[in-house]
XYZ file of C-alpha atoms in Angstrom:
261
model
C 11.775 -16.238 -6.714
C 12.456 -17.968 -3.369
C 9.768 -17.335 -0.784
C 10.845 -15.246 2.215
C 10.005 -15.819 5.844
C 6.470 -15.403 7.118
C 5.837 -11.900 8.494
C 2.091 -11.931 9.043
C -1.141 -13.782 8.565
C -4.911 -13.680 8.859
C -6.636 -16.997 9.629
C -10.385 -17.506 9.312
C -10.975 -13.781 9.825
C -14.466 -12.289 9.605
C -15.288 -8.592 9.900
C -18.650 -6.882 10.330
C -19.353 -3.163 10.537
C -22.719 -1.915 11.799
C -24.093 -5.434 11.625
C -23.133 -5.783 7.942
C -20.663 -8.488 6.931
C -17.700 -6.863 5.146
C -15.092 -9.635 5.062
C -15.712 -13.374 5.267
C -13.319 -16.258 5.884
C -10.124 -14.348 5.102
C -7.030 -16.547 4.999
C -3.826 -14.836 3.955
C -0.117 -15.224 4.663
C 2.403 -12.472 3.939
C 6.127 -13.001 3.432
C 9.228 -10.858 3.719
C 10.610 -8.996 0.697
C 7.404 -9.428 -1.288
C 5.442 -6.804 -3.207
C 1.731 -7.611 -3.090
C -1.252 -5.712 -4.486
C -4.895 -5.963 -3.418
C -7.372 -5.421 -6.231
C -11.148 -5.476 -6.280
C -14.166 -3.294 -7.079
C -15.322 -0.412 -4.905
C -16.896 -1.676 -1.698
C -15.138 -5.051 -1.884
C -13.444 -4.643 1.520
C -9.906 -3.724 0.436
C -9.409 -0.876 2.918
C -11.168 -2.859 5.637
C -8.742 -5.729 5.065
C -5.617 -3.657 5.632
C -7.163 -1.816 8.576
C -8.026 -5.167 10.138
C -4.463 -6.402 9.602
C -3.194 -3.211 11.279
C -5.594 -3.543 14.210
C -7.493 -0.340 13.349
C -10.719 -2.288 12.764
C -11.425 -5.312 14.994
C -12.384 -8.682 13.576
C -15.318 -10.611 15.019
C -13.476 -13.914 14.670
C -10.208 -15.417 13.544
C -6.529 -14.867 14.304
C -4.267 -12.074 13.074
C -0.539 -11.540 13.490
C 1.912 -9.050 12.055
C 5.653 -9.399 12.747
C 4.749 -12.107 15.306
C 2.538 -9.673 17.241
C -1.263 -9.541 17.497
C -3.012 -6.984 15.306
C -2.113 -3.449 16.386
C 0.598 -4.580 18.835
C 3.603 -4.557 16.504
C 6.637 -2.415 17.522
C 6.436 1.328 16.891
C 7.903 2.303 13.544
C 8.020 -1.227 12.161
C 5.024 -0.674 9.880
C 4.553 2.316 7.559
C 0.949 3.107 6.651
C -0.528 5.471 4.071
C -4.327 5.845 4.412
C -6.461 6.840 1.460
C -5.703 10.380 0.347
C -9.274 11.534 1.011
C -9.059 10.267 4.614
C -5.983 12.305 5.531
C -6.735 14.723 8.289
C -3.894 17.280 8.222
C -6.032 20.429 8.235
C -3.720 22.759 10.125
C -0.737 24.853 8.961
C 2.414 22.742 8.818
C 5.616 22.766 6.801
C 6.311 19.801 4.560
C 9.365 18.855 6.620
C 7.247 18.811 9.780
C 4.575 16.607 8.218
C 7.224 14.033 7.316
C 8.761 14.289 10.790
C 5.350 13.388 12.258
C 5.944 9.877 10.952
C 8.957 9.559 13.255
C 7.161 10.731 16.402
C 6.586 7.146 17.675
C 10.383 6.703 17.780
C 11.189 10.031 19.484
C 11.147 9.959 23.319
C 8.546 12.115 25.052
C 9.609 15.735 25.633
C 12.623 15.295 23.340
C 13.420 17.203 20.162
C 14.147 15.303 16.932
C 17.774 14.196 16.794
C 20.290 14.740 14.023
C 19.488 11.198 12.865
C 15.774 12.062 12.658
C 16.526 15.182 10.624
C 18.870 13.261 8.310
C 16.237 10.600 7.646
C 13.595 13.217 6.847
C 16.051 14.888 4.449
C 16.674 11.508 2.828
C 12.933 10.969 2.271
C 12.510 14.477 0.844
C 15.209 13.650 -1.705
C 13.793 10.183 -2.397
C 10.347 11.594 -3.277
C 11.911 14.554 -5.163
C 10.274 17.174 -2.934
C 13.324 18.779 -1.287
C 12.518 22.174 -2.817
C 9.177 22.167 -0.983
C 10.524 21.292 2.484
C 9.600 24.683 3.976
C 6.329 25.041 2.045
C 2.917 25.040 3.703
C 1.543 21.523 3.231
C -1.995 22.858 2.810
C -0.993 24.989 -0.183
C 0.521 22.142 -2.192
C -1.170 20.463 -5.137
C -2.838 17.111 -4.553
C 0.040 15.238 -6.185
C 2.680 16.954 -4.063
C 0.665 16.336 -0.909
C 0.514 12.643 -1.747
C 4.289 12.500 -2.232
C 4.778 14.171 1.168
C 2.477 11.630 2.799
C 4.306 8.738 1.161
C 7.568 10.185 2.502
C 5.984 10.282 5.958
C 4.983 6.613 5.675
C 8.605 5.789 4.800
C 10.116 7.946 7.544
C 10.696 5.129 10.039
C 12.322 2.849 7.429
C 9.593 0.291 8.159
C 9.898 -3.451 7.698
C 6.397 -3.487 6.207
C 4.897 -0.736 4.073
C 1.113 -0.654 3.596
C -0.266 1.865 1.104
C -3.953 2.482 0.380
C -4.271 3.756 -3.208
C -0.873 5.528 -3.217
C -1.156 6.571 -6.883
C -4.045 8.936 -6.176
C -3.304 12.435 -7.567
C 0.141 11.416 -8.886
C 0.996 12.258 -12.493
C 2.372 9.553 -14.770
C 6.043 10.335 -14.035
C 5.459 10.435 -10.284
C 3.692 7.068 -10.553
C 6.700 5.625 -12.383
C 9.036 7.064 -9.736
C 6.938 5.560 -6.937
C 6.939 2.105 -8.487
C 10.731 2.319 -8.815
C 11.051 3.355 -5.161
C 8.824 0.483 -4.048
C 10.699 -2.030 -6.199
C 14.034 -0.848 -4.776
C 12.671 -1.098 -1.218
C 11.532 -4.651 -1.883
C 14.994 -5.676 -3.069
C 16.383 -4.277 0.197
C 14.027 -6.435 2.270
C 10.918 -4.303 2.794
C 7.569 -6.077 2.454
C 5.003 -4.021 0.552
C 1.218 -4.300 0.453
C -0.708 -1.818 -1.676
C -4.271 -1.261 -2.814
C -4.444 -0.270 -6.460
C -7.096 0.145 -9.147
C -4.416 0.253 -11.859
C -4.537 -3.480 -12.485
C -2.631 -3.495 -15.777
C 0.341 -1.451 -14.603
C 0.684 -2.807 -11.074
C 0.969 -6.339 -12.507
C 4.343 -5.313 -13.976
C 5.834 -4.741 -10.551
C 4.195 -6.941 -7.935
C 5.058 -10.506 -6.995
C 1.508 -11.475 -6.089
C -2.032 -10.178 -6.473
C -4.932 -10.576 -4.062
C -8.347 -10.503 -5.767
C -10.832 -9.493 -3.094
C -14.583 -9.143 -3.084
C -15.762 -9.804 0.469
C -13.544 -12.900 0.491
C -10.247 -13.724 -1.221
C -10.932 -15.288 -4.621
C -7.325 -15.390 -5.813
C -3.921 -14.949 -4.170
C -0.888 -15.665 -6.269
C 1.211 -14.703 -9.266
C 0.643 -15.032 -12.977
C -2.487 -14.475 -14.998
C -5.732 -14.275 -13.033
C -8.193 -16.889 -14.352
C -11.115 -15.394 -16.271
C -13.705 -17.059 -14.023
C -12.106 -15.373 -10.994
C -12.166 -11.982 -12.733
C -15.866 -12.512 -13.470
C -16.584 -13.383 -9.836
C -14.716 -10.350 -8.531
C -15.470 -7.672 -11.143
C -18.372 -8.994 -13.198
C -18.554 -9.822 -16.910
C -17.094 -8.076 -19.955
C -14.041 -6.629 -18.249
C -11.222 -5.336 -20.430
C -7.721 -4.698 -19.061
C -4.521 -3.471 -20.684
C -1.856 -5.896 -19.477
C 1.786 -4.798 -19.784
C 4.724 -7.139 -20.062
C 7.726 -6.725 -17.771
C 9.743 -4.649 -20.237
C 6.637 -2.786 -21.480
C 7.754 -3.265 -25.098
C 4.285 -4.468 -25.996
C 0.830 -4.147 -24.566
C -1.857 -6.738 -24.888
C -5.565 -6.242 -24.497
C -7.187 -9.077 -22.678
C -10.936 -9.208 -22.512
C -12.647 -11.343 -19.919
C -16.044 -12.593 -21.011
C -17.603 -15.808 -22.103
C -16.072 -15.758 -25.566
C -12.670 -14.014 -25.505
C -9.556 -14.603 -23.389
């Protein structure tokens, strides 16, 4: 697949939180119309990496750009972001349609009501995530899976150039996961760049163009099979994954240890 244009990078980036080094010597370039997944064990710095790219967490050194702007300075609405489900802080009564509309607030002038265009886009995202029947429901009373679909719709509500999702499959059933991967793949073909954090290594490999293996630093960034020595560095020994082929006609078990590949 031809490589798109550069849309962002991190160069020699280091991040510390509370005096503890979280990320070291991060070098990463992102390209347009690519679907990239970050994988790594708990505590490896995955969420910190995307928050640093977005300008939510400052780096102590290095250079960061996104859409040719410094971290956190990109144009309103150009980046869609879904935080981890457990970090969402909507703890007040709100209809589903209003939660999705919140995503468009950066594009709505102060003291103005949402326009017909805003309402049409929200309706489009309700249909895309198959939640139209819940548009007037109280967000707080939805199941975890429905809440996550609403929040994904909100992240998509500005039709962003870049979509960054932190563990978007949380609480989604198997069919909703399949639907989300199809949505993301379709968005990529239309030019959206996608960066997700996922623990579902076997399945996500069917859809993404590249994988970032992260454990404090980037050990692998590319496509194809991850070398067994890299898997050992990132995850430890004796890992077993189920790796799906593109058509999912067959599944192969691949065990990473000193004896089996």
